[in-house]
Structures are given as structure tokens and as C-alpha cells.
PDB file of C-alpha atoms in Angstrom:
ATOM      1  CA  UNK A 257      -5.466  25.379  10.286  1.00 40.00           C
ATOM      2  CA  UNK A 258      -1.789  24.404  10.484  1.00 41.00           C
ATOM      3  CA  UNK A 259      -1.328  20.664  11.728  1.00 43.00           C
ATOM      4  CA  UNK A 260      -0.748  20.052  15.600  1.00 40.00           C
ATOM      5  CA  UNK A 261       0.571  17.536  17.911  1.00 41.00           C
ATOM      6  CA  UNK A 262       0.375  16.900  21.461  1.00 38.00           C
ATOM      7  CA  UNK A 263       2.229  14.134  22.705  1.00 39.00           C
ATOM      8  CA  UNK A 264       2.378  13.774  26.703  1.00 39.00           C
ATOM      9  CA  UNK A 265       1.371  15.700  29.990  1.00 42.00           C
ATOM     10  CA  UNK A 266       4.012  15.758  32.968  1.00 42.00           C
ATOM     11  CA  UNK A 267       2.254  15.766  36.198  1.00 41.00           C
ATOM     12  CA  UNK A 268       4.633  16.648  39.161  1.00 44.00           C
ATOM     13  CA  UNK A 269       4.146  15.111  42.611  1.00 45.00           C
ATOM     14  CA  UNK A 270       6.699  15.515  45.031  1.00 48.00           C
ATOM     15  CA  UNK A 271      10.168  14.969  43.509  1.00 50.00           C
ATOM     16  CA  UNK A 272       8.665  12.313  40.958  1.00 52.00           C
ATOM     17  CA  UNK A 273       7.904  13.266  37.475  1.00 54.00           C
ATOM     18  CA  UNK A 274       4.976  10.936  35.912  1.00 54.00           C
ATOM     19  CA  UNK A 275       4.381  11.169  31.808  1.00 58.00           C
ATOM     20  CA  UNK A 276       0.650  10.448  31.253  1.00 60.00           C
ATOM     21  CA  UNK A 277      -0.012   9.710  27.480  1.00 70.00           C
ATOM     22  CA  UNK A 278      -2.685  11.593  26.031  1.00 84.00           C
ATOM     23  CA  UNK A 279      -5.763   9.779  23.815  1.00 92.00           C
ATOM     24  CA  UNK A 280      -4.641   9.872  20.259  1.00 94.00           C
ATOM     25  CA  UNK A 281      -8.014  11.169  19.774  1.00 95.00           C
ATOM     26  CA  UNK A 282      -7.303  14.462  20.781  1.00 92.00           C
ATOM     27  CA  UNK A 283      -3.438  14.252  20.037  1.00 91.00           C
ATOM     28  CA  UNK A 284      -2.987  13.896  16.598  1.00 95.00           C
ATOM     29  CA  UNK A 285      -1.427  15.592  13.124  1.00 95.00           C
ATOM     30  CA  UNK A 286      -4.228  16.587  10.828  1.00 95.00           C
ATOM     31  CA  UNK A 287      -3.581  15.618   7.354  1.00 96.00           C
ATOM     32  CA  UNK A 288      -5.544  17.946   4.847  1.00 95.00           C
ATOM     33  CA  UNK A 289      -3.777  18.056   1.428  1.00 95.00           C
ATOM     34  CA  UNK A 290      -5.786  17.582  -1.653  1.00 95.00           C
ATOM     35  CA  UNK A 291      -3.385  15.571  -3.391  1.00 95.00           C
ATOM     36  CA  UNK A 292      -3.574  12.940  -0.818  1.00 95.00           C
ATOM     37  CA  UNK A 293      -7.267  12.127  -1.834  1.00 96.00           C
ATOM     38  CA  UNK A 294      -7.897   8.885  -3.914  1.00 95.00           C
ATOM     39  CA  UNK A 295      -9.683  10.824  -6.583  1.00 92.00           C
ATOM     40  CA  UNK A 296      -6.448  12.781  -7.138  1.00 93.00           C
ATOM     41  CA  UNK A 297      -4.457  11.284  -9.979  1.00 91.00           C
ATOM     42  CA  UNK A 298      -0.726  11.994 -10.583  1.00 90.00           C
ATOM     43  CA  UNK A 299       0.315  14.456 -13.433  1.00 87.00           C
ATOM     44  CA  UNK A 300       3.953  14.944 -13.451  1.00 82.00           C
ATOM     45  CA  UNK A 301       3.822  17.960 -15.888  1.00 84.00           C
ATOM     46  CA  UNK A 302       2.644  19.680 -12.845  1.00 84.00           C
ATOM     47  CA  UNK A 303       5.131  18.505 -10.412  1.00 86.00           C
ATOM     48  CA  UNK A 304       7.232  15.464  -9.327  1.00 88.00           C
ATOM     49  CA  UNK A 305       5.325  12.486  -7.523  1.00 91.00           C
ATOM     50  CA  UNK A 306       5.057  13.010  -3.595  1.00 92.00           C
ATOM     51  CA  UNK A 307       6.488  10.854  -0.961  1.00 90.00           C
ATOM     52  CA  UNK A 308       5.693  10.539   3.079  1.00 93.00           C
ATOM     53  CA  UNK A 309       9.235  10.629   4.021  1.00 88.00           C
ATOM     54  CA  UNK A 310       8.233  13.173   6.951  1.00 89.00           C
ATOM     55  CA  UNK A 311       5.558  10.467   8.477  1.00 91.00           C
ATOM     56  CA  UNK A 312       7.547   8.917  11.413  1.00 88.00           C
ATOM     57  CA  UNK A 313       5.272   7.038  13.901  1.00 92.00           C
ATOM     58  CA  UNK A 314       2.692   9.639  15.091  1.00 95.00           C
ATOM     59  CA  UNK A 315      -0.979   9.681  15.048  1.00 97.00           C
ATOM     60  CA  UNK A 316      -2.776  11.174  11.977  1.00 97.00           C
ATOM     61  CA  UNK A 317      -6.497  12.270  11.047  1.00 97.00           C
ATOM     62  CA  UNK A 318      -7.589  12.686   7.677  1.00 96.00           C
ATOM     63  CA  UNK A 319      -9.358  16.145   7.227  1.00 94.00           C
ATOM     64  CA  UNK A 320     -10.626  18.531   4.772  1.00 94.00           C
ATOM     65  CA  UNK A 321      -9.944  17.856   1.247  1.00 95.00           C
ATOM     66  CA  UNK A 322      -7.885  14.823   2.104  1.00 95.00           C
ATOM     67  CA  UNK A 323     -10.902  12.808   2.868  1.00 94.00           C
ATOM     68  CA  UNK A 324     -12.714  11.458   5.894  1.00 90.00           C
ATOM     69  CA  UNK A 325     -10.631   8.465   6.216  1.00 94.00           C
ATOM     70  CA  UNK A 326      -8.136   6.098   4.627  1.00 96.00           C
ATOM     71  CA  UNK A 327      -9.686   3.755   2.041  1.00 94.00           C
ATOM     72  CA  UNK A 328     -10.076   0.282   2.550  1.00 93.00           C
ATOM     73  CA  UNK A 329      -9.786  -1.054  -0.624  1.00 93.00           C
ATOM     74  CA  UNK A 330      -7.206  -1.178  -3.325  1.00 94.00           C
ATOM     75  CA  UNK A 331      -6.055   2.014  -4.996  1.00 95.00           C
ATOM     76  CA  UNK A 332      -4.497   2.070  -8.605  1.00 92.00           C
ATOM     77  CA  UNK A 333      -1.100   3.076  -8.836  1.00 92.00           C
ATOM     78  CA  UNK A 334      -0.479   6.761  -9.771  1.00 93.00           C
ATOM     79  CA  UNK A 335      -3.234   8.253  -7.524  1.00 95.00           C
ATOM     80  CA  UNK A 336      -3.019  10.317  -4.100  1.00 95.00           C
ATOM     81  CA  UNK A 337      -0.262  12.442  -5.660  1.00 93.00           C
ATOM     82  CA  UNK A 338       2.569   9.488  -5.897  1.00 93.00           C
ATOM     83  CA  UNK A 339       3.429   6.551  -7.759  1.00 92.00           C
ATOM     84  CA  UNK A 340       2.338   4.023  -5.173  1.00 93.00           C
ATOM     85  CA  UNK A 341      -0.420   4.979  -3.143  1.00 95.00           C
ATOM     86  CA  UNK A 342      -1.007   3.372   0.412  1.00 96.00           C
ATOM     87  CA  UNK A 343      -4.439   1.941   1.483  1.00 96.00           C
ATOM     88  CA  UNK A 344      -5.708  -0.201   4.671  1.00 95.00           C
ATOM     89  CA  UNK A 345      -5.944  -3.584   3.890  1.00 93.00           C
ATOM     90  CA  UNK A 346      -8.500  -4.473   6.284  1.00 91.00           C
ATOM     91  CA  UNK A 347     -12.031  -3.084   8.044  1.00 90.00           C
ATOM     92  CA  UNK A 348     -11.777  -0.021  10.280  1.00 92.00           C
ATOM     93  CA  UNK A 349     -12.389  -0.812  14.038  1.00 92.00           C
ATOM     94  CA  UNK A 350     -15.445   0.227  16.102  1.00 90.00           C
ATOM     95  CA  UNK A 351     -15.021   2.433  19.107  1.00 90.00           C
ATOM     96  CA  UNK A 352     -15.110  -0.016  21.650  1.00 91.00           C
ATOM     97  CA  UNK A 353     -12.085  -1.956  20.019  1.00 94.00           C
ATOM     98  CA  UNK A 354      -9.538   0.313  21.204  1.00 94.00           C
ATOM     99  CA  UNK A 355      -6.164   0.707  19.370  1.00 96.00           C
ATOM    100  CA  UNK A 356      -6.103  -2.097  16.739  1.00 96.00           C
ATOM    101  CA  UNK A 357      -3.362  -2.913  14.332  1.00 96.00           C
ATOM    102  CA  UNK A 358      -3.760  -3.447  10.341  1.00 95.00           C
ATOM    103  CA  UNK A 359      -1.708  -3.969   7.531  1.00 95.00           C
ATOM    104  CA  UNK A 360      -1.405  -0.882   5.232  1.00 95.00           C
ATOM    105  CA  UNK A 361      -0.307  -1.946   1.362  1.00 95.00           C
ATOM    106  CA  UNK A 362       1.212   0.318  -1.405  1.00 94.00           C
ATOM    107  CA  UNK A 363       0.012  -0.090  -4.751  1.00 93.00           C
ATOM    108  CA  UNK A 364       2.516  -0.523  -7.795  1.00 91.00           C
ATOM    109  CA  UNK A 365       2.790  -2.296 -10.947  1.00 85.00           C
ATOM    110  CA  UNK A 366      -0.383  -4.001 -11.227  1.00 85.00           C
ATOM    111  CA  UNK A 367       0.142  -5.435  -7.498  1.00 90.00           C
ATOM    112  CA  UNK A 368      -2.336  -4.052  -5.250  1.00 92.00           C
ATOM    113  CA  UNK A 369       0.241  -5.000  -2.029  1.00 92.00           C
ATOM    114  CA  UNK A 370       3.903  -4.907  -3.458  1.00 88.00           C
ATOM    115  CA  UNK A 371       4.859  -3.329  -0.328  1.00 90.00           C
ATOM    116  CA  UNK A 372       3.365  -3.531   3.253  1.00 92.00           C
ATOM    117  CA  UNK A 373       3.771  -2.202   6.712  1.00 94.00           C
ATOM    118  CA  UNK A 374       1.715  -2.536  10.288  1.00 95.00           C
ATOM    119  CA  UNK A 375      -0.100   0.645  11.357  1.00 96.00           C
ATOM    120  CA  UNK A 376      -2.253   1.286  14.276  1.00 97.00           C
ATOM    121  CA  UNK A 377      -6.120   2.416  14.176  1.00 97.00           C
ATOM    122  CA  UNK A 378      -8.635   3.831  16.681  1.00 96.00           C
ATOM    123  CA  UNK A 379     -12.087   4.779  16.007  1.00 93.00           C
ATOM    124  CA  UNK A 380     -12.602   7.862  18.118  1.00 93.00           C
ATOM    125  CA  UNK A 381     -16.168   9.929  19.571  1.00 90.00           C
ATOM    126  CA  UNK A 382     -17.845  11.589  17.033  1.00 85.00           C
ATOM    127  CA  UNK A 383     -17.230   8.840  14.307  1.00 86.00           C
ATOM    128  CA  UNK A 384     -13.409   9.735  13.113  1.00 91.00           C
ATOM    129  CA  UNK A 385     -10.415   8.026  12.858  1.00 95.00           C
ATOM    130  CA  UNK A 386      -7.156   8.451  13.930  1.00 96.00           C
ATOM    131  CA  UNK A 387      -3.710   6.424  12.746  1.00 97.00           C
ATOM    132  CA  UNK A 388      -0.349   5.874  13.867  1.00 97.00           C
ATOM    133  CA  UNK A 389       1.711   5.627  10.672  1.00 96.00           C
ATOM    134  CA  UNK A 390       5.171   4.387   9.825  1.00 93.00           C
ATOM    135  CA  UNK A 391       7.410   5.924   7.899  1.00 90.00           C
ATOM    136  CA  UNK A 392       7.772   4.165   4.250  1.00 87.00           C
ATOM    137  CA  UNK A 393      10.931   2.352   3.547  1.00 79.00           C
ATOM    138  CA  UNK A 394      11.147   3.940   0.313  1.00 77.00           C
ATOM    139  CA  UNK A 395       9.804   6.450  -2.042  1.00 79.00           C
ATOM    140  CA  UNK A 396       7.317   7.307  -3.625  1.00 86.00           C
ATOM    141  CA  UNK A 397       4.598   6.218  -1.221  1.00 93.00           C
ATOM    142  CA  UNK A 398       1.662   8.222   0.086  1.00 95.00           C
ATOM    143  CA  UNK A 399      -0.817   7.434   2.536  1.00 97.00           C
ATOM    144  CA  UNK A 400      -3.925   7.977   0.831  1.00 97.00           C
ATOM    145  CA  UNK A 401      -7.361   9.744   2.138  1.00 96.00           C
ATOM    146  CA  UNK A 402     -10.896   8.919   1.112  1.00 94.00           C
ATOM    147  CA  UNK A 403     -14.241  10.556   0.786  1.00 92.00           C
ATOM    148  CA  UNK A 404     -16.927   7.992   1.839  1.00 87.00           C
ATOM    149  CA  UNK A 405     -20.685   8.324   0.815  1.00 79.00           C
ATOM    150  CA  UNK A 406     -23.079   9.415   3.000  1.00 71.00           C
ATOM    151  CA  UNK A 407     -25.747   6.890   3.537  1.00 67.00           C
ATOM    152  CA  UNK A 408     -29.363   6.976   1.873  1.00 57.00           C
ATOM    153  CA  UNK A 409     -31.685   7.628   5.082  1.00 52.00           C
ATOM    154  CA  UNK A 410     -34.121   4.874   4.488  1.00 47.00           C
ATOM    155  CA  UNK A 411     -37.317   4.094   6.816  1.00 38.00           C
ATOM    156  CA  UNK A 412     -37.831   0.765   8.957  1.00 39.00           C
ATOM    157  CA  UNK A 413     -40.722  -0.368  10.732  1.00 38.00           C
ATOM    158  CA  UNK A 414     -43.745   1.803  11.151  1.00 38.00           C
ATOM    159  CA  UNK A 415     -41.658   5.018  10.454  1.00 39.00           C
ATOM    160  CA  UNK A 416     -43.540   6.990  13.164  1.00 40.00           C
ATOM    161  CA  UNK A 417     -40.705   8.227  15.179  1.00 43.00           C
ATOM    162  CA  UNK A 418     -37.345   7.206  14.129  1.00 47.00           C
ATOM    163  CA  UNK A 419     -35.553   6.225  10.719  1.00 58.00           C
ATOM    164  CA  UNK A 420     -32.318   4.467  10.026  1.00 69.00           C
ATOM    165  CA  UNK A 421     -29.785   4.549   7.427  1.00 78.00           C
ATOM    166  CA  UNK A 422     -28.957   2.199   5.120  1.00 80.00           C
ATOM    167  CA  UNK A 423     -26.105   1.608   2.784  1.00 84.00           C
ATOM    168  CA  UNK A 424     -25.338   0.113  -0.680  1.00 84.00           C
ATOM    169  CA  UNK A 425     -24.210  -3.176  -1.109  1.00 86.00           C
ATOM    170  CA  UNK A 426     -20.443  -3.709  -0.391  1.00 87.00           C
ATOM    171  CA  UNK A 427     -20.642  -1.082   2.390  1.00 87.00           C
ATOM    172  CA  UNK A 428     -21.454  -0.871   5.850  1.00 85.00           C
ATOM    173  CA  UNK A 429     -22.583   1.909   8.392  1.00 82.00           C
ATOM    174  CA  UNK A 430     -19.888   3.557  10.291  1.00 79.00           C
ATOM    175  CA  UNK A 431     -19.939   4.622  13.904  1.00 74.00           C
ATOM    176  CA  UNK A 432     -21.129   7.905  13.202  1.00 73.00           C
ATOM    177  CA  UNK A 433     -24.608   6.119  11.844  1.00 76.00           C
ATOM    178  CA  UNK A 434     -24.271   8.028   8.856  1.00 77.00           C
ATOM    179  CA  UNK A 435     -21.013   7.254   6.875  1.00 83.00           C
ATOM    180  CA  UNK A 436     -20.902   4.180   4.507  1.00 87.00           C
ATOM    181  CA  UNK A 437     -17.628   2.433   4.756  1.00 87.00           C
ATOM    182  CA  UNK A 438     -16.273  -0.137   2.246  1.00 89.00           C
ATOM    183  CA  UNK A 439     -16.916  -3.764   3.543  1.00 89.00           C
ATOM    184  CA  UNK A 440     -13.642  -5.858   3.290  1.00 89.00           C
ATOM    185  CA  UNK A 441     -14.989  -9.313   1.851  1.00 91.00           C
ATOM    186  CA  UNK A 442     -11.606 -10.702   2.266  1.00 93.00           C
ATOM    187  CA  UNK A 443     -11.681 -10.547   5.920  1.00 89.00           C
ATOM    188  CA  UNK A 444     -14.244 -13.513   5.867  1.00 90.00           C
ATOM    189  CA  UNK A 445     -12.567 -16.872   4.465  1.00 93.00           C
ATOM    190  CA  UNK A 446     -10.590 -14.814   2.405  1.00 95.00           C
ATOM    191  CA  UNK A 447     -13.710 -14.228   0.318  1.00 93.00           C
ATOM    192  CA  UNK A 448     -13.773 -17.682  -0.977  1.00 95.00           C
ATOM    193  CA  UNK A 449     -10.609 -17.263  -3.001  1.00 96.00           C
ATOM    194  CA  UNK A 450      -8.325 -20.324  -2.926  1.00 95.00           C
ATOM    195  CA  UNK A 451      -5.171 -17.988  -2.961  1.00 94.00           C
ATOM    196  CA  UNK A 452      -5.342 -14.430  -3.158  1.00 93.00           C
ATOM    197  CA  UNK A 453      -8.126 -12.149  -2.137  1.00 94.00           C
ATOM    198  CA  UNK A 454      -7.834  -8.463  -3.228  1.00 92.00           C
ATOM    199  CA  UNK A 455     -10.487  -5.877  -1.585  1.00 92.00           C
ATOM    200  CA  UNK A 456     -11.849  -3.544  -3.940  1.00 91.00           C
ATOM    201  CA  UNK A 457     -14.203  -0.632  -3.875  1.00 88.00           C
ATOM    202  CA  UNK A 458     -17.588  -2.131  -2.911  1.00 88.00           C
ATOM    203  CA  UNK A 459     -16.412  -5.665  -4.143  1.00 91.00           C
ATOM    204  CA  UNK A 460     -13.287  -7.836  -4.279  1.00 94.00           C
ATOM    205  CA  UNK A 461     -11.597 -10.174  -6.314  1.00 93.00           C
ATOM    206  CA  UNK A 462      -9.370 -13.353  -6.397  1.00 95.00           C
ATOM    207  CA  UNK A 463      -5.832 -13.631  -7.765  1.00 92.00           C
ATOM    208  CA  UNK A 464      -3.638 -16.379  -8.250  1.00 91.00           C
ATOM    209  CA  UNK A 465       0.091 -16.818  -7.888  1.00 86.00           C
ATOM    210  CA  UNK A 466       2.705 -16.644 -10.600  1.00 81.00           C
ATOM    211  CA  UNK A 467       2.516 -19.437 -12.995  1.00 79.00           C
ATOM    212  CA  UNK A 468      -1.334 -20.289 -12.106  1.00 83.00           C
ATOM    213  CA  UNK A 469      -4.647 -18.618 -13.321  1.00 85.00           C
ATOM    214  CA  UNK A 470      -8.291 -18.616 -12.400  1.00 90.00           C
ATOM    215  CA  UNK A 471     -11.146 -21.462 -12.701  1.00 90.00           C
ATOM    216  CA  UNK A 472     -14.166 -20.381 -14.486  1.00 90.00           C
ATOM    217  CA  UNK A 473     -15.564 -20.204 -10.777  1.00 94.00           C
ATOM    218  CA  UNK A 474     -13.528 -16.854 -10.502  1.00 93.00           C
ATOM    219  CA  UNK A 475     -12.156 -18.035  -7.429  1.00 95.00           C
ATOM    220  CA  UNK A 476     -10.194 -21.495  -7.416  1.00 94.00           C
ATOM    221  CA  UNK A 477      -6.458 -21.614  -9.223  1.00 92.00           C
ATOM    222  CA  UNK A 478      -4.932 -24.021 -11.488  1.00 87.00           C
ATOM    223  CA  UNK A 479      -1.546 -24.555 -13.132  1.00 82.00           C
ATOM    224  CA  UNK A 480      -0.897 -22.663 -16.320  1.00 79.00           C
ATOM    225  CA  UNK A 481      -0.541 -25.720 -18.879  1.00 77.00           C
ATOM    226  CA  UNK A 482       1.461 -23.945 -21.827  1.00 80.00           C
ATOM    227  CA  UNK A 483       2.398 -20.637 -23.543  1.00 85.00           C
ATOM    228  CA  UNK A 484      -1.000 -20.269 -25.086  1.00 81.00           C
ATOM    229  CA  UNK A 485      -2.636 -19.217 -21.746  1.00 81.00           C
ATOM    230  CA  UNK A 486      -1.711 -15.881 -20.622  1.00 83.00           C
ATOM    231  CA  UNK A 487       1.986 -16.300 -21.903  1.00 88.00           C
ATOM    232  CA  UNK A 488       2.427 -19.286 -19.678  1.00 86.00           C
ATOM    233  CA  UNK A 489       2.593 -16.457 -16.867  1.00 87.00           C
ATOM    234  CA  UNK A 490       6.094 -15.410 -17.955  1.00 90.00           C
ATOM    235  CA  UNK A 491       6.717 -11.670 -18.050  1.00 90.00           C
ATOM    236  CA  UNK A 492       8.910 -11.973 -21.666  1.00 91.00           C
ATOM    237  CA  UNK A 493       9.154 -14.918 -23.714  1.00 91.00           C
ATOM    238  CA  UNK A 494       7.814 -18.322 -23.279  1.00 90.00           C
ATOM    239  CA  UNK A 495       9.110 -21.221 -25.042  1.00 88.00           C
ATOM    240  CA  UNK A 496       7.092 -24.564 -25.505  1.00 79.00           C
ATOM    241  CA  UNK A 497       8.292 -28.017 -25.686  1.00 73.00           C
ATOM    242  CA  UNK A 498       6.925 -31.676 -25.377  1.00 67.00           C
ATOM    243  CA  UNK A 499       7.347 -31.657 -21.776  1.00 69.00           C
ATOM    244  CA  UNK A 500       5.757 -28.320 -21.152  1.00 74.00           C
ATOM    245  CA  UNK A 501       7.150 -24.819 -21.213  1.00 85.00           C
ATOM    246  CA  UNK A 502       9.777 -22.628 -19.857  1.00 87.00           C
ATOM    247  CA  UNK A 503      10.235 -18.879 -19.788  1.00 90.00           C
ATOM    248  CA  UNK A 504      13.416 -17.174 -21.032  1.00 91.00           C
ATOM    249  CA  UNK A 505      14.565 -13.757 -20.368  1.00 91.00           C
ATOM    250  CA  UNK A 506      16.394 -11.176 -22.904  1.00 87.00           C
ATOM    251  CA  UNK A 507      19.957 -10.857 -22.805  1.00 82.00           C
ATOM    252  CA  UNK A 508      21.215  -9.290 -19.532  1.00 81.00           C
ATOM    253  CA  UNK A 509      18.291 -10.394 -17.546  1.00 87.00           C
ATOM    254  CA  UNK A 510      17.775 -13.666 -15.421  1.00 89.00           C
ATOM    255  CA  UNK A 511      14.930 -15.516 -14.210  1.00 90.00           C
ATOM    256  CA  UNK A 512      13.814 -15.053 -10.512  1.00 89.00           C
ATOM    257  CA  UNK A 513      13.070 -17.583  -8.022  1.00 87.00           C
ATOM    258  CA  UNK A 514       9.503 -18.091  -9.248  1.00 88.00           C
ATOM    259  CA  UNK A 515      10.853 -19.189 -12.862  1.00 87.00           C
ATOM    260  CA  UNK A 516       8.880 -16.922 -14.398  1.00 90.00           C
ATOM    261  CA  UNK A 517       9.455 -13.638 -13.786  1.00 90.00           C
ATOM    262  CA  UNK A 518      12.904 -11.933 -15.243  1.00 90.00           C
ATOM    263  CA  UNK A 519      14.981  -9.182 -13.139  1.00 87.00           C
ATOM    264  CA  UNK A 520      17.891  -7.484 -13.110  1.00 84.00           C
ATOM    265  CA  UNK A 521      20.622  -9.243 -11.680  1.00 84.00           C
ATOM    266  CA  UNK A 522      21.983  -8.263  -8.512  1.00 84.00           C
ATOM    267  CA  UNK A 523      25.176  -9.323  -6.625  1.00 83.00           C
ATOM    268  CA  UNK A 524      24.912  -9.152  -2.949  1.00 80.00           C
ATOM    269  CA  UNK A 525      28.795  -8.756  -1.407  1.00 79.00           C
ATOM    270  CA  UNK A 526      29.341  -8.633   2.337  1.00 75.00           C
ATOM    271  CA  UNK A 527      29.550  -5.010   2.434  1.00 80.00           C
ATOM    272  CA  UNK A 528      27.969  -3.450  -0.919  1.00 83.00           C
ATOM    273  CA  UNK A 529      25.724  -4.297  -3.600  1.00 84.00           C
ATOM    274  CA  UNK A 530      26.247  -4.219  -7.406  1.00 84.00           C
ATOM    275  CA  UNK A 531      23.678  -3.967 -10.260  1.00 85.00           C
ATOM    276  CA  UNK A 532      24.552  -4.262 -13.779  1.00 82.00           C
ATOM    277  CA  UNK A 533      22.200  -3.567 -16.519  1.00 81.00           C
ATOM    278  CA  UNK A 534      22.325  -3.680 -20.458  1.00 80.00           C
ATOM    279  CA  UNK A 535      22.796  -0.510 -22.359  1.00 77.00           C
ATOM    280  CA  UNK A 536      20.073  -1.402 -24.674  1.00 77.00           C
ATOM    281  CA  UNK A 537      17.525  -2.045 -21.986  1.00 75.00           C
ATOM    282  CA  UNK A 538      18.072   1.066 -20.702  1.00 71.00           C
ATOM    283  CA  UNK A 539      18.105   3.207 -23.598  1.00 67.00           C
ATOM    284  CA  UNK A 540      18.313   7.075 -23.140  1.00 64.00           C
ATOM    285  CA  UNK A 541      17.250   6.763 -19.577  1.00 65.00           C
ATOM    286  CA  UNK A 542      19.038   7.958 -16.708  1.00 68.00           C
ATOM    287  CA  UNK A 543      18.959   5.450 -13.624  1.00 70.00           C
ATOM    288  CA  UNK A 544      19.507   6.231  -9.807  1.00 71.00           C
ATOM    289  CA  UNK A 545      18.020   5.266  -6.519  1.00 71.00           C
ATOM    290  CA  UNK A 546      15.870   6.733  -4.096  1.00 65.00           C
ATOM    291  CA  UNK A 547      18.641   8.772  -3.270  1.00 68.00           C
ATOM    292  CA  UNK A 548      19.462  10.512  -6.360  1.00 68.00           C
ATOM    293  CA  UNK A 549      22.995  10.983  -5.707  1.00 71.00           C
ATOM    294  CA  UNK A 550      23.321   7.491  -6.181  1.00 77.00           C
ATOM    295  CA  UNK A 551      23.230   7.086  -9.847  1.00 81.00           C
ATOM    296  CA  UNK A 552      24.532   4.616 -12.472  1.00 80.00           C
ATOM    297  CA  UNK A 553      27.798   5.048 -14.617  1.00 84.00           C
ATOM    298  CA  UNK A 554      27.853   3.946 -18.287  1.00 81.00           C
ATOM    299  CA  UNK A 555      30.879   1.566 -19.298  1.00 81.00           C
ATOM    300  CA  UNK A 556      29.652   1.441 -22.758  1.00 75.00           C
ATOM    301  CA  UNK A 557      27.751  -1.947 -22.712  1.00 80.00           C
ATOM    302  CA  UNK A 558      26.297  -1.665 -19.325  1.00 82.00           C
ATOM    303  CA  UNK A 559      24.920   0.914 -16.885  1.00 84.00           C
ATOM    304  CA  UNK A 560      26.495   0.113 -13.268  1.00 84.00           C
ATOM    305  CA  UNK A 561      25.178   0.904  -9.986  1.00 83.00           C
ATOM    306  CA  UNK A 562      27.701   0.081  -7.060  1.00 83.00           C
ATOM    307  CA  UNK A 563      26.863   1.171  -3.687  1.00 79.00           C
ATOM    308  CA  UNK A 564      27.772   0.469   0.158  1.00 78.00           C
ATOM    309  CA  UNK A 565      25.186  -1.322   2.604  1.00 74.00           C
ATOM    310  CA  UNK A 566      25.785   1.842   4.534  1.00 73.00           C
ATOM    311  CA  UNK A 567      24.776   4.472   1.860  1.00 77.00           C
ATOM    312  CA  UNK A 568      21.991   5.399  -0.693  1.00 75.00           C
ATOM    313  CA  UNK A 569      19.355   4.799   2.233  1.00 69.00           C
ATOM    314  CA  UNK A 570      19.774   0.788   2.182  1.00 72.00           C
ATOM    315  CA  UNK A 571      17.996  -1.192   4.446  1.00 69.00           C
ATOM    316  CA  UNK A 572      19.671  -4.273   5.414  1.00 65.00           C
ATOM    317  CA  UNK A 573      17.087  -7.020   6.717  1.00 65.00           C
ATOM    318  CA  UNK A 574      18.473 -10.125   8.256  1.00 57.00           C
ATOM    319  CA  UNK A 575      16.741 -13.002   7.722  1.00 53.00           C
ATOM    320  CA  UNK A 576      18.165 -16.850   8.729  1.00 49.00           C
ATOM    321  CA  UNK A 577      17.003 -20.082   7.016  1.00 47.00           C
TER     322      UNK A 577
END
């Protein structure tokens, strides 16, 4: 079945025209691509990673081989047909909740929420969900679908007349009274984590910020004392001293504001951005931005990318301090 979209109806009374918005439960676009499912791993030998750059604020429903609904747990990178799969960081609403807002996260480079945005979700009669999805600011991001388990029918009480479904630990019964959805433990008291709580399939885990590690209780964070512990939290070199330790970067890279992570130096000008990367760090790779027409140019020692704030798909985010 091809995707369909219904937006508004017009009622004409006299000389006035009044638009009436339709219920998104009956006015949505179907997402049914098999590669969108969480079980689909990216294989670039069969084609390039995909991107949801066609998604632009409409209402969508996951169906067919794409899955039943968006996953509410962290999805590893290189799944759902792309590099950075997008999952729903929050529980699905009940039918009586109406339209609610939830955070959607993209997983990449070991970070379950490296990029995030706000989407809208509604539970519909019949036990399914619709989502108002925003357009990703960069590629390669894809909104994932997931097949949730059907509960094991179990008997409660006398079992003479009725039976009720029960779900496995870490899941809750959905509005259709048959499907078991993942329970987001992070929504209650941050899962007991002192810093970061990451929801997983039927479970969760606690994480710490840069330069900190979990204690043996698996929930509380503490400072890293030296290079012997997780390389001091440094992304590259860790140098110990009598007063503690410090992180250092290879030539051509600089420490970021967290003093632990090495990054490429970026020069921000009033109307352009310049990036310069040592040739030895690039090797034989060809560098380009999301807009592949914006490519790096080598001068023999460095690969430089210079682009205007109005080109290459640049998004300007003004923040005042």
C-alpha cells in the first residue's frame, strides 16, 4: 500500500471557509520499509546508509516490516539501515493522554543520544501509535521501527471466565492489552543513577560524564584518579604526574572544553567556518561534509575545508551567554 496523507478538511458556511484539522490517528503517512526495523544491520556492500531527509513534521505510523512502533530503548549504531539510528527516549502514552511530546535520540560513536530532537506521539484506538517526526538536521539519521513481543497469556484468579496477559520483567502491557512494550526505568528517579541513565531493551544502565567512572554499585559516579583507570578518561594520550594527570592530543588536534577529548580545531569566523586537519591523520580518506559538494582540499601538509555559513547545509544556532 502506498503512503497516504490527509491534512485538513474545509467546511464552507456562507462566505467563510473554516479549516478543520483531522485526527492524526486517521491522517498519517505509513512507514513500512524493512530496512527501518531495529533488526536490520547496515551493510554498505549492499548500498549506502540511508537518511530520513524527506521527513518534515508530518504524522507517521510504523507498519508492515518496519515494525509496530518506535523502540523506546537505545539502538546500537549501524542499525535501521543507517549509521545513526533514532529511537524514542521515553515511554509511549496511553490513549487518554492525547498528544504528548517525547525526546528522540540518535545513537552514534558509543553515545546513545549524540543528537536529539522533540517529536509528538499519540496512542490511537486499536492499540497503535502515530508520531509527528521532525526532519533530522544532518545525515545519516533514520527513525527506527521495532517489533514488540506479544505477551504470554496467563491465567489470573479462578480462570473460569477470563484470562489476562502478563509481560516479562522490564516490559509493560500496551493499550491493545496484547503487546508488551519496553519499560523505561530511567523515567522514574533517573533509574537511581547519579548522572546519566540509558534505557536499554528490557533493562537500563548508568553512565558517567567525561573523566568520571561508575563505582561498584553501578549507579554512583566518582572522579578518575589517574591514567591507570580507563586511560584517565582521555580520548588519546594520558600523562601522569605528582599532582595528578592530564590528557594530551596528537599533533594537529586540540583538547575540547572537557579537557579529555581531542578534536579537530575549528575556526569560526563572522561569515565562514574553517577546518584544518593534518594530512597524516586523514591518510587516504577523502573528507567532505553532509553536502558532498563541500570537500576538503589538500595543501600537502593539511586537508582544509572552508565554507560559508550560508552553504553546505550549515545550521546557525545563536546562543547568548
